[in-house]
Amino acid sequence: MDIRAGIITTAILIVLGALLVARNGLQTLQSARKLTFYRLRQSLITRAWALFGGALVLIIISILLPIYGTPIAFHYFPPSPTVAPTLTPSVIPTITLSPTITLTPTITDTPLVSVTPTGTATPFIPLVIEAQFISVVTPNPEAVISPLVFSTAIQDSLPASPSTLFRNPIGRMYAFFSYDKMTLGAQWTAIWSRNGEYAFHESYPWDGGTGGYYYSEWAPTPDQWTAGVYSVQIFVGHVFKQAGSFTVEGTAPTAAPAPVPSTTLSPTPAPVATP
């Protein structure tokens, strides 16, 4: 045990002694209160307070001892320097890898033409449609278009019974979406396709607000709603923003035949002989 540990242990023992002295003083004080003789009672009370004072002195000593006792002890008993052990480096053997298997080179057939996989192409506006742009307003690049919702009817300015599967006959179709940060007068385009082939488009300057609900509408004759997968692509300016698709099932109604014009025969006048 070193000097510091010994001083701390002594302080703890002094605290325990102070508690015992205070306990004896408390018992003496309780005994004095039970006596009827005045002088004897006063004597015990004086003794009890003396014990309390001794306990307080011991507490003060236990507090001051670790603070001032260590420097005083080191003054009279200076600590001897401790020699630090010297580490002797040791050589760690390394493992030398020895080849066990020698690979024999083989001939690999190299194809004359290699096909590099490409990612999914980003939708773009065909040049034929782009040539019809009339707006000169620059669209906001931060414009946002929500996923498309399809319906064949509108109720309270919202799609009625939206779905992605429809059965013939169909009159018209709406592609609803919400939008934000749109620019008034900027060109926007909706391209409809059937089974991957162009079917219809609409493109004109934006006439809605900066945020809200909008829709693209296609209303061909009922016989053009042939069964298949239809898709709609939304562009703001030249930038693709959103796309959606739906399926049409059932046979489209047959278009009514165009009326054939009837031929009316007019009577031909008979020749009149001239005398």
Coordinates of C-alpha atoms in Angstrom, one line a residue:
M1 CA 0.0 0.0 0.0
D2 CA 1.4 3.4 -0.9
I3 CA 1.2 6.6 1.1
R4 CA -1.8 8.0 -0.7
A5 CA -3.9 4.9 -0.2
G6 CA -2.9 4.8 3.4
I7 CA -4.0 8.3 4.0
I8 CA -7.4 7.7 2.3
T9 CA -7.9 4.6 4.4
T10 CA -7.1 6.5 7.6
A11 CA -9.6 9.2 6.6
I12 CA -12.3 6.6 6.2
L13 CA -11.6 5.1 9.6
I14 CA -11.8 8.5 11.1
V15 CA -15.2 9.1 9.6
L16 CA -16.4 5.7 11.0
G17 CA -15.0 6.7 14.4
A18 CA -16.8 10.1 14.2
L19 CA -20.1 8.3 13.5
L20 CA -19.6 6.1 16.6
V21 CA -18.8 9.1 18.8
A22 CA -21.9 10.9 17.5
R23 CA -24.0 7.8 18.2
N24 CA -22.7 7.6 21.8
G25 CA -23.5 11.3 22.2
L26 CA -27.0 10.8 21.0
Q27 CA -27.6 7.9 23.4
T28 CA -26.2 10.0 26.3
L29 CA -28.5 12.9 25.4
Q30 CA -31.5 10.6 25.3
S31 CA -30.5 9.1 28.7
A32 CA -30.1 12.6 30.2
R33 CA -33.7 13.5 29.3
K34 CA -35.0 10.6 31.3
L35 CA -33.3 11.7 34.6
T36 CA -35.2 13.7 37.2
F37 CA -32.1 15.0 39.0
Y38 CA -31.1 18.4 37.6
R39 CA -27.4 18.3 38.2
L40 CA -27.0 14.7 36.9
R41 CA -29.1 15.5 33.9
Q42 CA -27.0 18.6 33.1
S43 CA -23.8 16.7 33.5
L44 CA -25.0 14.1 30.9
I45 CA -26.1 16.8 28.6
T46 CA -22.7 18.5 28.8
R47 CA -21.1 15.1 28.1
A48 CA -23.3 14.5 25.1
W49 CA -22.5 17.8 23.5
A50 CA -18.8 17.2 24.1
L51 CA -19.2 13.9 22.2
F52 CA -20.9 15.8 19.4
G53 CA -18.1 18.3 19.3
G54 CA -15.5 15.5 19.1
A55 CA -17.4 13.8 16.3
L56 CA -17.4 17.2 14.4
V57 CA -13.7 17.5 14.9
L58 CA -13.1 14.0 13.6
I59 CA -15.2 14.8 10.5
I60 CA -13.1 18.0 9.8
I61 CA -9.9 16.0 10.2
S62 CA -11.1 13.3 7.8
I63 CA -11.7 16.0 5.2
L64 CA -8.4 17.9 5.7
L65 CA -6.3 14.7 5.9
P66 CA -6.5 13.7 2.1
I67 CA -6.0 17.4 1.1
Y68 CA -3.0 18.3 3.2
G69 CA -1.8 14.9 4.5
T70 CA -0.4 13.7 1.2
P71 CA 1.9 16.7 0.5
I72 CA 3.2 16.6 4.2
A73 CA 3.8 12.8 4.0
F74 CA 5.7 13.2 0.6
H75 CA 7.8 16.0 2.2
Y76 CA 9.1 13.7 4.9
F77 CA 9.0 10.5 2.9
P78 CA 9.8 11.4 -0.7
P79 CA 8.8 8.7 -3.1
S80 CA 11.5 6.7 -4.8
P81 CA 11.6 6.8 -8.6
T82 CA 10.3 3.7 -10.2
V83 CA 12.4 2.2 -13.0
A84 CA 10.3 1.7 -16.1
P85 CA 10.8 -1.7 -17.7
T86 CA 12.6 -1.7 -21.0
L87 CA 10.8 -3.4 -23.8
T88 CA 13.0 -5.7 -25.8
P89 CA 12.0 -5.9 -29.4
S90 CA 11.4 -9.3 -30.7
V91 CA 11.5 -10.4 -34.3
I92 CA 8.3 -11.8 -35.6
P93 CA 8.8 -14.5 -38.2
T94 CA 7.0 -13.9 -41.5
I95 CA 5.3 -16.5 -43.5
T96 CA 6.6 -17.1 -47.0
L97 CA 3.9 -18.2 -49.4
S98 CA 5.0 -21.0 -51.7
P99 CA 3.1 -21.5 -55.0
T100 CA 1.4 -24.9 -55.0
I101 CA -0.7 -24.8 -58.2
T102 CA 0.4 -23.3 -61.5
L103 CA -2.4 -22.3 -63.8
T104 CA -2.1 -23.2 -67.4
P105 CA -3.3 -20.5 -69.7
T106 CA -6.2 -21.4 -71.9
I107 CA -7.5 -19.9 -75.2
T108 CA -10.6 -17.8 -74.8
D109 CA -12.9 -17.2 -77.8
T110 CA -13.4 -13.5 -78.3
P111 CA -16.6 -12.6 -80.2
L112 CA -16.1 -10.3 -83.2
V113 CA -19.1 -8.1 -82.1
S114 CA -19.9 -7.4 -78.5
V115 CA -23.3 -6.1 -77.4
T116 CA -23.2 -3.6 -74.6
P117 CA -26.5 -3.5 -72.6
T118 CA -28.1 -0.1 -72.5
G119 CA -30.5 1.3 -69.9
T120 CA -34.1 2.4 -70.4
A121 CA -34.2 5.4 -72.7
T122 CA -35.8 8.5 -71.3
P123 CA -39.0 9.5 -73.2
F124 CA -38.6 12.4 -75.5
I125 CA -40.8 14.5 -77.7
P126 CA -40.8 13.6 -81.4
L127 CA -39.6 16.3 -83.8
V128 CA -42.9 16.4 -85.5
I129 CA -44.6 17.5 -82.3
E130 CA -41.8 19.7 -81.2
A131 CA -42.1 21.7 -84.4
Q132 CA -45.7 22.7 -83.3
F133 CA -44.5 24.5 -80.2
I134 CA -45.6 28.1 -80.1
S135 CA -44.7 29.2 -76.6
V136 CA -41.5 31.3 -75.9
V137 CA -41.9 31.2 -72.1
T138 CA -39.1 29.2 -70.3
P139 CA -40.7 26.6 -68.1
N140 CA -39.7 26.2 -64.4
P141 CA -37.2 23.3 -64.2
E142 CA -38.5 22.6 -60.7
A143 CA -42.1 21.9 -61.9
V144 CA -43.6 18.8 -60.4
I145 CA -46.2 16.5 -61.9
S146 CA -47.9 13.8 -59.8
P147 CA -48.6 10.2 -60.9
L148 CA -51.4 10.0 -63.4
V149 CA -54.9 8.8 -62.5
F150 CA -57.2 7.6 -65.3
S151 CA -61.0 7.9 -65.5
T152 CA -63.8 8.1 -68.1
A153 CA -65.8 10.7 -66.2
I154 CA -65.4 13.8 -64.1
Q155 CA -67.3 14.5 -60.8
D156 CA -66.8 17.7 -58.8
S157 CA -63.6 18.5 -60.9
L158 CA -62.1 15.2 -59.8
P159 CA -61.9 11.7 -61.5
A160 CA -64.9 9.5 -60.9
S161 CA -64.2 5.9 -60.3
P162 CA -60.5 6.0 -61.3
S163 CA -58.9 2.7 -62.5
T164 CA -56.2 1.2 -64.7
L165 CA -58.5 -1.4 -66.3
F166 CA -61.4 -0.4 -68.5
R167 CA -63.8 -2.3 -70.8
N168 CA -65.4 -1.3 -74.0
P169 CA -67.3 0.7 -75.0
I170 CA -65.4 3.8 -74.0
G171 CA -66.2 7.3 -75.1
R172 CA -63.4 9.4 -73.7
M173 CA -60.5 9.1 -71.3
Y174 CA -59.1 11.6 -68.8
A175 CA -55.5 11.5 -67.4
F176 CA -55.7 13.5 -64.1
F177 CA -52.7 14.8 -62.2
S178 CA -51.8 17.4 -59.7
Y179 CA -49.0 19.9 -60.3
D180 CA -46.8 22.5 -58.6
K181 CA -44.4 25.2 -59.6
M182 CA -45.7 25.4 -63.1
T183 CA -45.2 28.6 -65.2
L184 CA -48.1 30.3 -67.0
G185 CA -47.6 30.3 -70.7
A186 CA -44.9 27.6 -70.8
Q187 CA -45.3 24.8 -73.4
W188 CA -46.6 21.5 -72.1
T189 CA -47.3 18.3 -74.0
A190 CA -49.3 15.1 -73.4
I191 CA -48.6 12.1 -75.8
W192 CA -51.0 9.2 -75.8
S193 CA -49.9 5.9 -77.3
R194 CA -51.4 2.5 -77.8
N195 CA -49.3 -0.7 -77.5
G196 CA -46.2 1.5 -77.8
E197 CA -47.3 3.3 -81.0
Y198 CA -48.4 6.9 -81.2
A199 CA -52.1 7.5 -81.0
F200 CA -52.8 11.1 -80.0
H201 CA -51.2 14.2 -78.5
E202 CA -52.0 17.7 -77.3
S203 CA -49.5 20.5 -76.8
Y204 CA -50.2 24.1 -76.0
P205 CA -49.1 26.9 -73.6
W206 CA -49.9 26.2 -70.0
D207 CA -53.2 27.9 -69.0
G208 CA -53.5 26.6 -65.4
G209 CA -52.1 28.1 -62.2
T210 CA -48.9 27.4 -60.4
G211 CA -50.3 24.6 -58.5
G212 CA -53.5 22.5 -58.4
Y213 CA -55.2 19.8 -60.5
Y214 CA -55.3 19.3 -64.3
Y215 CA -56.0 16.7 -66.9
S216 CA -55.3 15.6 -70.5
E217 CA -58.3 14.4 -72.4
W218 CA -58.7 12.1 -75.5
A219 CA -62.1 11.6 -77.1
P220 CA -61.7 9.6 -80.3
T221 CA -64.6 7.7 -81.9
P222 CA -65.6 4.6 -79.9
D223 CA -64.3 2.2 -82.6
Q224 CA -60.7 3.5 -82.0
W225 CA -60.6 2.2 -78.4
T226 CA -59.2 -1.2 -79.5
A227 CA -58.1 -3.6 -76.8
G228 CA -54.5 -3.0 -75.6
V229 CA -52.2 -1.1 -73.2
Y230 CA -52.4 2.7 -73.4
S231 CA -49.9 5.0 -72.0
V232 CA -49.7 8.8 -71.5
Q233 CA -46.5 10.8 -71.2
I234 CA -46.4 14.4 -69.8
F235 CA -43.7 16.9 -70.8
V236 CA -43.1 20.4 -69.5
G237 CA -41.1 22.1 -72.2
H238 CA -38.8 19.4 -73.5
V239 CA -38.4 17.7 -70.2
F240 CA -40.2 14.5 -69.4
K241 CA -42.1 14.7 -66.1
Q242 CA -44.5 11.8 -65.6
A243 CA -46.1 8.8 -67.3
G244 CA -48.9 6.4 -66.6
S245 CA -50.7 3.5 -68.3
F246 CA -54.0 1.7 -68.4
T247 CA -55.5 -1.3 -70.1
V248 CA -58.6 -1.5 -72.3
E249 CA -60.3 -4.9 -72.7
G250 CA -63.2 -6.0 -74.9
T251 CA -64.0 -5.5 -78.5
A252 CA -64.4 -1.9 -79.7
P253 CA -67.8 -1.1 -81.3
T254 CA -67.8 -1.2 -85.1
A255 CA -68.0 2.2 -86.7
A256 CA -71.3 2.9 -88.5
P257 CA -70.9 2.7 -92.3
A258 CA -70.9 6.0 -94.1
P259 CA -74.1 6.7 -96.0
V260 CA -73.8 6.1 -99.8
P261 CA -75.2 9.0 -101.8
S262 CA -78.1 8.0 -104.0
T263 CA -78.3 8.8 -107.7
T264 CA -81.4 10.5 -109.0
L265 CA -82.2 10.0 -112.7
S266 CA -83.5 13.0 -114.5
P267 CA -85.7 12.5 -117.6
T268 CA -84.0 13.3 -120.9
P269 CA -86.2 15.4 -123.3
A270 CA -87.1 13.7 -126.6
P271 CA -85.7 15.4 -129.7
V272 CA -88.1 17.6 -131.6
A273 CA -88.1 17.5 -135.3
T274 CA -87.5 20.8 -137.1
P275 CA -89.6 21.3 -140.3

